[in-house]
Coordinates of C-alpha atoms (C1' of nucleotides) in Angstrom, one line a residue:
Chain A
M23 CA -83.9 66.2 130.5
S24 CA -81.0 65.9 132.9
K25 CA -80.9 67.1 136.4
T26 CA -78.8 70.3 136.0
N27 CA -77.3 72.0 133.0
Q28 CA -73.7 71.3 132.4
D29 CA -73.6 73.6 129.5
L30 CA -71.0 76.1 130.6
P31 CA -67.8 74.1 130.0
V32 CA -68.3 74.5 126.2
P33 CA -65.8 77.1 125.1
R34 CA -67.4 78.3 121.9
K35 CA -65.1 79.2 119.0
R36 CA -65.9 82.1 116.8
G37 CA -65.9 81.1 113.2
R38 CA -67.4 78.4 111.1
P39 CA -67.2 75.1 113.0
P40 CA -65.0 72.3 111.6
K41 CA -66.7 69.7 109.4
G42 CA -67.1 66.7 111.7
G43 CA -68.2 68.9 114.7
L44 CA -71.8 69.2 115.6
G45 CA -71.4 72.8 116.5
Y46 CA -74.8 73.9 115.2
E47 CA -77.0 71.4 116.7
N48 CA -75.0 71.5 119.9
T49 CA -75.6 75.1 120.6
R50 CA -79.1 75.2 119.3
E51 CA -80.2 72.3 121.4
A52 CA -78.5 73.7 124.4
L53 CA -80.6 76.8 124.0
I54 CA -83.8 74.8 123.5
R55 CA -83.1 72.7 126.5
C56 CA -82.3 75.7 128.7
G57 CA -85.4 77.3 127.3
M58 CA -87.6 74.4 128.3
E59 CA -86.2 74.6 131.8
L60 CA -86.6 78.3 132.3
L61 CA -89.9 78.8 130.4
T62 CA -91.4 76.0 132.4
E63 CA -90.3 77.6 135.6
Q64 CA -90.9 81.3 135.0
G65 CA -93.0 81.5 131.9
F66 CA -92.2 83.1 128.6
I67 CA -92.5 86.8 129.2
N68 CA -90.8 86.7 132.5
T69 CA -87.8 84.9 131.1
G70 CA -85.3 87.2 129.4
L71 CA -83.1 86.1 126.6
D72 CA -80.1 87.3 128.6
Q73 CA -80.8 84.9 131.3
I74 CA -80.9 82.0 128.9
L75 CA -77.8 83.1 127.0
K76 CA -75.9 83.7 130.2
K77 CA -76.8 80.3 131.5
V78 CA -75.8 78.5 128.3
G79 CA -72.8 80.7 127.8
V80 CA -73.8 82.0 124.4
P81 CA -73.6 85.6 123.3
K82 CA -76.6 87.4 122.2
G83 CA -75.6 87.5 118.6
S84 CA -75.6 83.8 118.4
F85 CA -79.1 83.5 119.4
Y86 CA -80.4 85.3 116.4
H87 CA -78.4 83.1 114.2
Y88 CA -80.4 80.1 115.4
F89 CA -83.8 81.7 115.8
Q90 CA -85.6 84.5 114.1
N91 CA -86.7 86.1 117.4
K92 CA -87.8 85.3 120.9
E93 CA -91.3 84.3 119.7
A94 CA -90.0 81.9 117.2
F95 CA -87.7 80.4 119.8
G96 CA -90.7 80.0 122.2
Y97 CA -92.5 78.2 119.5
V98 CA -89.7 75.7 118.9
V99 CA -89.3 75.2 122.7
L100 CA -93.1 74.5 122.9
E101 CA -92.8 72.1 120.0
N102 CA -89.9 70.3 121.7
Y103 CA -91.7 70.2 125.0
S104 CA -94.8 68.8 123.3
Q105 CA -92.7 66.0 121.6
Y106 CA -91.0 65.1 124.8
F107 CA -94.2 65.0 126.7
I108 CA -96.0 62.9 124.1
H109 CA -93.1 60.5 124.1
K110 CA -93.4 60.2 127.9
L111 CA -97.1 59.7 127.7
E112 CA -96.9 57.0 125.1
K113 CA -94.2 55.2 127.0
H114 CA -96.6 54.7 129.8
L115 CA -99.8 54.3 127.9
S116 CA -98.5 51.6 125.7
N117 CA -97.0 49.6 128.6
N118 CA -98.5 46.2 128.0
D119 CA -97.4 45.0 131.5
L120 CA -100.2 47.1 133.0
T121 CA -103.9 47.4 132.6
P122 CA -105.0 50.5 130.7
L123 CA -106.1 52.3 133.8
A124 CA -102.9 51.4 135.6
R125 CA -101.0 52.9 132.7
I126 CA -102.6 56.3 133.3
Q127 CA -101.8 56.0 136.9
S128 CA -98.2 55.1 135.9
F129 CA -98.0 58.3 133.9
I130 CA -99.3 60.3 136.8
D131 CA -96.8 58.8 139.2
D132 CA -94.0 59.6 136.8
A133 CA -95.2 63.2 136.4
I134 CA -95.5 63.7 140.1
Q135 CA -92.1 62.3 140.7
S136 CA -90.7 64.6 138.1
V137 CA -92.3 67.7 139.5
E138 CA -91.1 66.7 142.9
H139 CA -87.6 66.2 141.6
F140 CA -87.5 69.8 140.4
E141 CA -88.7 70.9 143.8
F142 CA -92.0 72.1 142.5
K143 CA -90.4 75.0 140.7
R144 CA -91.5 73.8 137.3
G145 CA -95.0 73.9 136.0
C146 CA -96.4 72.9 132.7
L147 CA -95.0 74.9 129.7
V148 CA -98.3 74.5 127.8
G149 CA -100.2 75.8 130.8
N150 CA -97.9 78.7 131.2
L151 CA -98.1 79.8 127.6
A152 CA -101.8 79.3 127.5
Q153 CA -102.2 81.7 130.4
E154 CA -99.7 84.2 129.1
F155 CA -100.9 84.4 125.6
G156 CA -104.3 82.8 125.9
C157 CA -106.5 84.3 123.3
S158 CA -104.5 87.3 122.4
H159 CA -101.9 85.5 120.3
D160 CA -103.3 83.4 117.5
F161 CA -99.9 82.0 116.6
F162 CA -99.5 80.3 119.9
K163 CA -103.2 79.7 120.5
E164 CA -103.5 77.3 117.6
K165 CA -100.4 75.4 118.5
L166 CA -101.4 75.1 122.2
E167 CA -104.9 73.8 121.2
A168 CA -103.3 71.3 118.9
V169 CA -101.0 70.1 121.7
F170 CA -103.9 69.6 124.1
K171 CA -105.8 67.8 121.3
E172 CA -102.9 65.4 120.9
W173 CA -102.7 64.8 124.6
K174 CA -106.4 64.3 124.9
L175 CA -106.4 61.7 122.1
R176 CA -103.8 59.6 123.9
I177 CA -105.8 59.5 127.1
A178 CA -109.1 58.9 125.3
D179 CA -107.6 56.0 123.4
C180 CA -106.3 54.5 126.6
L181 CA -109.7 54.8 128.2
E182 CA -111.3 53.1 125.2
L183 CA -108.9 50.2 125.7
A184 CA -110.0 50.1 129.3
K185 CA -113.6 50.0 128.1
A186 CA -112.9 47.2 125.6
E187 CA -111.0 45.3 128.3
G188 CA -114.0 45.7 130.7
S189 CA -112.5 47.7 133.5
L190 CA -114.4 50.8 132.4
A191 CA -118.2 50.8 132.0
P192 CA -119.4 50.7 128.4
E193 CA -121.5 53.9 128.9
A194 CA -118.3 55.9 129.7
D195 CA -117.7 58.9 127.4
C196 CA -114.0 58.5 126.9
E197 CA -113.5 61.8 125.0
K198 CA -115.3 63.8 127.7
L199 CA -113.3 62.0 130.4
A200 CA -110.0 62.7 128.6
D201 CA -110.9 66.3 128.2
F202 CA -111.8 66.5 131.9
F203 CA -108.5 64.9 132.8
W204 CA -106.4 67.5 131.1
I205 CA -108.5 70.4 132.3
G206 CA -108.1 69.3 135.9
W207 CA -104.5 68.2 135.4
E208 CA -103.4 71.7 134.4
G209 CA -105.1 73.1 137.5
A210 CA -103.4 70.5 139.7
V211 CA -100.0 71.3 138.3
M212 CA -100.5 75.0 139.0
H213 CA -101.7 74.3 142.5
S214 CA -98.8 72.0 143.2
K215 CA -96.4 74.7 142.0
L216 CA -98.0 77.3 144.1
H217 CA -98.1 75.2 147.3
Q218 CA -94.8 73.6 146.7
N219 CA -96.2 70.1 147.3
K220 CA -97.7 67.2 145.4
Q221 CA -100.9 67.2 147.2
A222 CA -103.0 68.8 144.5
M223 CA -101.7 66.4 141.8
E224 CA -102.4 63.4 144.0
L225 CA -105.8 64.6 145.0
F226 CA -106.8 65.2 141.5
A227 CA -105.6 61.9 140.3
E228 CA -107.4 60.1 143.1
Q229 CA -110.7 61.8 142.4
F230 CA -110.3 61.3 138.7
F231 CA -110.1 57.6 139.1
K232 CA -113.0 57.7 141.5
L233 CA -115.0 59.4 138.9
L234 CA -114.5 56.8 136.2
P235 CA -117.6 54.6 135.8
K236 CA -116.5 51.2 136.7
T237 CA -118.2 48.0 135.7
Chain B
M28 CA -117.5 95.3 137.9
S29 CA -119.3 97.0 135.0
K30 CA -119.2 96.0 131.4
T31 CA -116.8 98.6 130.1
N32 CA -114.8 101.3 131.8
Q33 CA -116.3 104.7 131.7
D34 CA -113.3 106.3 133.4
L35 CA -112.3 108.7 130.8
P36 CA -115.0 111.4 131.3
V37 CA -113.4 112.3 134.7
P38 CA -111.4 115.5 134.0
R39 CA -109.0 115.4 136.9
K40 CA -108.3 118.7 138.5
R41 CA -104.9 119.5 139.5
G42 CA -104.7 120.7 143.1
R43 CA -106.0 119.5 146.4
P44 CA -109.5 118.2 146.1
P45 CA -112.5 120.0 147.8
K46 CA -113.5 118.8 151.2
G47 CA -116.8 117.0 150.3
G48 CA -115.4 115.5 147.1
L49 CA -114.1 112.0 147.0
G50 CA -111.3 112.8 144.7
Y51 CA -108.9 110.4 146.3
E52 CA -111.0 107.3 146.4
N53 CA -112.2 108.2 142.9
T54 CA -108.9 108.0 141.2
R55 CA -107.4 105.3 143.3
E56 CA -110.4 103.1 142.7
A57 CA -110.4 103.8 139.0
L58 CA -106.9 102.5 138.9
I59 CA -107.7 99.4 140.9
R60 CA -110.7 98.7 138.8
C61 CA -108.7 99.1 135.6
G62 CA -106.0 97.0 137.1
M63 CA -108.4 94.2 137.8
E64 CA -109.5 94.3 134.2
L65 CA -106.1 94.3 132.6
L66 CA -104.3 92.0 135.0
T67 CA -107.1 89.5 134.6
E68 CA -106.8 89.6 130.9
Q69 CA -103.1 89.9 130.4
G70 CA -101.4 89.0 133.6
F71 CA -99.3 91.2 135.8
I72 CA -95.9 91.3 134.1
N73 CA -97.4 91.7 130.7
T74 CA -99.4 94.7 131.8
G75 CA -97.4 98.0 131.8
L76 CA -98.2 100.8 134.2
D77 CA -98.4 103.1 131.2
Q78 CA -101.2 101.1 129.7
I79 CA -103.2 101.3 132.9
L80 CA -102.5 105.0 133.3
K81 CA -103.4 105.8 129.7
K82 CA -106.7 103.9 130.0
V83 CA -107.8 105.6 133.1
G84 CA -106.4 109.0 132.0
V85 CA -104.1 109.5 134.9
P86 CA -100.5 110.7 134.6
K87 CA -97.7 108.7 136.1
G88 CA -97.0 111.1 138.9
S89 CA -100.4 110.4 140.3
F90 CA -99.9 106.7 140.4
Y91 CA -97.0 106.9 142.7
H92 CA -99.0 109.1 144.9
Y93 CA -101.5 106.3 145.5
F94 CA -99.3 103.3 145.4
Q95 CA -95.7 102.6 146.5
N96 CA -94.9 100.8 143.3
K97 CA -96.2 98.3 140.8
E98 CA -95.9 95.4 143.1
A99 CA -97.8 97.1 145.9
F100 CA -100.5 98.0 143.3
G101 CA -100.7 94.4 142.2
Y102 CA -101.2 93.3 145.8
V103 CA -104.0 95.8 146.3
V104 CA -105.7 94.7 143.1
L105 CA -105.4 91.0 144.2
E106 CA -106.9 91.9 147.5
N107 CA -109.8 93.7 145.8
Y108 CA -110.4 90.9 143.4
S109 CA -110.4 88.4 146.3
Q110 CA -113.0 90.5 148.2
Y111 CA -115.1 90.9 145.1
F112 CA -115.0 87.2 144.4
I113 CA -115.8 86.1 147.9
H114 CA -118.7 88.5 147.9
K115 CA -120.0 86.8 144.8
L116 CA -119.4 83.4 146.2
E117 CA -121.2 84.1 149.4
K118 CA -124.1 85.7 147.5
H119 CA -124.8 82.3 145.8
L120 CA -123.8 80.0 148.6
S121 CA -126.1 81.6 151.1
N122 CA -129.1 81.7 148.9
N123 CA -131.7 80.0 151.0
D124 CA -134.0 79.6 148.0
L125 CA -131.8 76.8 146.7
T126 CA -130.5 73.6 148.0
P127 CA -126.8 73.7 148.9
L128 CA -125.7 71.8 145.8
A129 CA -127.9 74.0 143.6
R130 CA -126.1 77.0 145.2
I131 CA -122.8 75.8 143.9
Q132 CA -124.3 75.3 140.5
S133 CA -125.7 78.8 140.7
F134 CA -122.3 80.2 141.3
I135 CA -120.9 78.2 138.4
D136 CA -123.6 79.5 136.1
D137 CA -122.9 83.0 137.1
A138 CA -119.1 82.6 136.6
I139 CA -119.7 81.1 133.2
Q140 CA -122.0 83.9 132.2
S141 CA -119.5 86.4 133.3
V142 CA -116.6 84.9 131.4
E143 CA -118.9 84.7 128.4
H144 CA -119.8 88.3 128.8
F145 CA -116.2 89.3 128.6
E146 CA -115.8 87.2 125.5
F147 CA -113.4 84.7 127.2
K148 CA -110.7 87.3 127.3
R149 CA -110.5 87.3 131.1
G150 CA -109.2 84.5 133.1
C151 CA -108.8 84.3 136.9
L152 CA -106.5 86.9 138.4
V153 CA -105.5 84.5 141.2
G154 CA -104.6 81.8 138.6
N155 CA -102.7 84.3 136.6
L156 CA -100.6 85.5 139.5
A157 CA -100.1 82.0 140.8
Q158 CA -98.6 81.0 137.4
E159 CA -96.6 84.2 137.0
F160 CA -95.1 84.3 140.5
G161 CA -95.8 80.8 141.7
C162 CA -93.1 79.9 144.2
S163 CA -90.5 82.5 143.3
H164 CA -92.3 85.3 145.1
D165 CA -93.0 84.8 148.7
F166 CA -94.9 88.0 149.1
F167 CA -97.6 87.0 146.6
K168 CA -97.4 83.3 147.3
E169 CA -98.7 83.6 150.8
K170 CA -101.5 85.9 149.8
L171 CA -102.5 83.6 146.9
E172 CA -102.5 80.6 149.2
A173 CA -104.7 82.5 151.7
V174 CA -107.1 83.4 149.0
F175 CA -107.5 79.8 147.8
K176 CA -108.0 78.8 151.4
E177 CA -110.8 81.2 151.8
W178 CA -112.5 80.1 148.6
K179 CA -112.1 76.4 149.6
L180 CA -113.6 77.1 153.0
R181 CA -116.8 78.5 151.4
I182 CA -117.3 75.5 149.2
A183 CA -116.5 73.1 151.9
D184 CA -119.0 74.7 154.2
C185 CA -121.7 74.5 151.5
L186 CA -120.9 70.8 151.0
E187 CA -121.2 70.2 154.7
L188 CA -124.6 71.8 154.5
A189 CA -125.5 69.4 151.7
K190 CA -124.4 66.6 153.8
A191 CA -126.4 67.7 156.8
E192 CA -129.4 68.1 154.6
G193 CA -129.0 64.7 153.1
S194 CA -128.2 65.3 149.5
L195 CA -124.6 64.4 150.0
A196 CA -123.5 61.1 151.4
P197 CA -122.2 61.2 155.0
E198 CA -118.9 59.6 154.0
A199 CA -118.1 62.5 151.7
D200 CA -114.9 64.3 152.5
C201 CA -116.0 67.9 152.0
E202 CA -112.6 69.4 152.4
K203 CA -111.1 67.2 149.8
L204 CA -114.0 67.8 147.5
A205 CA -113.7 71.6 147.9
D206 CA -110.0 71.4 147.2
F207 CA -110.7 69.3 144.2
F208 CA -113.2 71.8 143.0
W209 CA -110.8 74.8 142.9
I210 CA -108.0 72.8 141.5
G211 CA -110.2 71.8 138.6
W212 CA -111.9 75.1 138.3
E213 CA -108.7 77.0 137.7
G214 CA -107.8 74.5 134.9
A215 CA -111.3 74.9 133.4
V216 CA -111.0 78.7 133.4
M217 CA -107.6 78.5 131.7
H218 CA -109.0 76.1 129.0
S219 CA -112.0 78.2 128.4
K220 CA -109.9 81.3 127.9
L221 CA -107.6 79.4 125.5
H222 CA -110.4 77.8 123.5
Q223 CA -112.6 80.9 123.7
N224 CA -115.6 78.9 124.7
K225 CA -117.4 77.8 127.9
Q226 CA -117.1 74.1 127.1
A227 CA -114.3 73.4 129.6
M228 CA -116.1 75.1 132.5
E229 CA -119.3 73.3 131.8
L230 CA -117.6 70.0 131.4
F231 CA -115.8 70.4 134.6
A232 CA -118.9 71.4 136.5
E233 CA -120.8 68.5 135.1
Q234 CA -118.2 66.0 136.1
F235 CA -117.7 67.5 139.5
F236 CA -121.3 67.0 140.4
K237 CA -121.2 63.5 139.0
L238 CA -118.3 62.8 141.3
L239 CA -120.1 63.9 144.5
P240 CA -121.2 60.8 146.5
K241 CA -124.9 61.0 146.6
T242 CA -127.1 59.3 149.1
Chain C
dG13 C1' -106.9 137.7 153.5
dA14 C1' -102.0 136.6 153.3
dC15 C1' -99.2 132.7 154.5
dT16 C1' -98.4 128.0 155.4
dT17 C1' -99.6 123.3 154.9
dA18 C1' -101.9 119.4 152.7
dT19 C1' -103.4 117.0 148.7
dA20 C1' -103.0 115.8 144.2
dT21 C1' -101.7 116.2 139.1
dA22 C1' -98.0 116.9 135.5
dG23 C1' -94.6 114.9 133.1
dA24 C1' -89.5 115.1 132.4
dC25 C1' -85.7 112.1 133.5
dG26 C1' -82.4 108.3 134.2
dA27 C1' -81.3 103.5 134.9
dT28 C1' -82.1 99.1 133.3
dC29 C1' -83.2 95.5 130.3
dG30 C1' -85.0 93.0 126.4
dG31 C1' -84.6 92.5 121.5
dT32 C1' -82.4 93.7 116.9
dC33 C1' -78.7 94.6 113.9
dT34 C1' -74.1 95.0 112.0
dA35 C1' -69.4 93.6 112.2
dT36 C1' -66.0 90.1 112.8
dA37 C1' -63.7 85.5 112.9
dA38 C1' -62.9 80.9 111.4
dA39 C1' -63.5 77.1 108.3
dT40 C1' -64.9 75.4 103.7
dG41 C1' -65.0 75.0 98.6
dC42 C1' -63.9 76.0 94.0
Chain D
dG7 C1' -56.5 82.7 97.2
dC8 C1' -60.9 84.6 97.2
dA9 C1' -65.8 84.1 97.8
dT10 C1' -69.0 81.7 100.7
dT11 C1' -70.8 79.6 104.7
dT12 C1' -71.3 79.4 109.5
dA13 C1' -71.0 81.1 113.8
dT14 C1' -69.6 84.5 117.6
dA15 C1' -69.3 89.2 119.5
dG16 C1' -71.3 93.0 121.3
dA17 C1' -72.9 97.7 120.1
dC18 C1' -77.2 99.8 119.8
dC19 C1' -82.1 101.3 120.2
dG20 C1' -86.4 101.5 122.3
dA21 C1' -89.5 100.4 126.0
dT22 C1' -90.6 100.2 130.7
dC23 C1' -90.2 101.1 135.6
dG24 C1' -89.7 104.1 139.1
dT25 C1' -88.1 108.7 140.8
dC26 C1' -87.8 113.4 141.0
dT27 C1' -89.1 118.2 140.8
dA28 C1' -92.6 121.5 139.5
dT29 C1' -97.2 123.0 139.6
dA30 C1' -102.0 123.7 140.9
dT31 C1' -105.8 123.9 144.1
dA32 C1' -108.0 123.6 148.6
dA33 C1' -107.7 123.9 153.6
dG34 C1' -106.0 125.6 158.0
dT35 C1' -104.2 129.5 160.8
dC36 C1' -104.1 134.0 162.9

DNA sequence: GACTTATATAGACGATCGGTCTATAAATGC
DNA sequence: GCATTTATAGACCGATCGTCTATATAAGTC
């Protein structure tokens, strides 16, 4: 994700795009990227299609060429966000230059820096959607649960590594701790967004590491 | 808050209410109570006035007699929720039959039972509004921050008691721990609502107590 | 007890906005 | 050249918020 969207300069032509051109993916991905921005900032319901379309410079009719409806769009954005996030997570958690626990800290630092960079306007898309749809919406519910499961797995694995390596006590329940991590993390992101500072995220991270049973 | 709303039986009469009657508070409070229900379940934006009015059996014209607009209504609902919640909190945290730490556990048990009773459909109104308005809305932002501050204070005081009493180590930073508590708690409520079970809330509570530096 | 004022309900109405649908334009392919 | 594919263009419909006027009932006034 780049700093700001430089999507406007694209003067879309009306008909079928020329062969070599990547017209389709171009527009579609611009919509998804913009969706990630706005949904992360404002949530799903609160973000109108018009706002997205205006920002990307795409007329309404185009939108429904690329997506079935707003819901389907949201699902794709969520999927993309999830992919992006897992990629980020794995980048840190598989960094062999660091000890397993330091890798988690490295991810946290990155996340804090990112949130800071966006002036605490962006929260977590998964958290947003979870709160907006929560139970009520089975379609999203299952996907959201699956995403959290993926995230949890990654942290749990990393904690297992720490255990094997000896920096985490053998009696530690890595699954539980990983669950705990994401539960608290979501709360921390929400608080940071509300208070417009990184204090909550830092505080949670600090306490989380304090909680880990060391050898 | 009662289990279900028994608001419908009230057959509102049209004109000025009789002197002794509490017509005003009656309708107004029914609206607020219903607002607490629905905003806690669905969030602010997602809940239409019409839905509230239909459920309480009040026509639109009445609503704008009691409240300036939807936003002002939301603010009043938030204020009421906050009051209700602080009352609940204080009930537990000032229970002299229990040790300070047991009082916090007592509050947690109550909250879990409550969420369970509502079949995990209700989240935390403050969390909902924080995520919906977050930064973007100064009016709510300040109120939400104030509410969290109040909640934090109560827990911090209780932890101080525990420290004085000797069940909490003297080096414990009660403010930090109280902050941490609410950060994680919000995340736990969100997760419980998403997964439709109390696991997240229980897990967070368990780990929180494990984290406290004991003597 | 008639007239005015205060309190509240009743619901039609308009402006706005989100989401859907049909029409149009441009390039391709046979 | 004509059908097909791919994308844009924007009209349209319905829902929602908030306002407005009308109505009903009680209270106050003399």
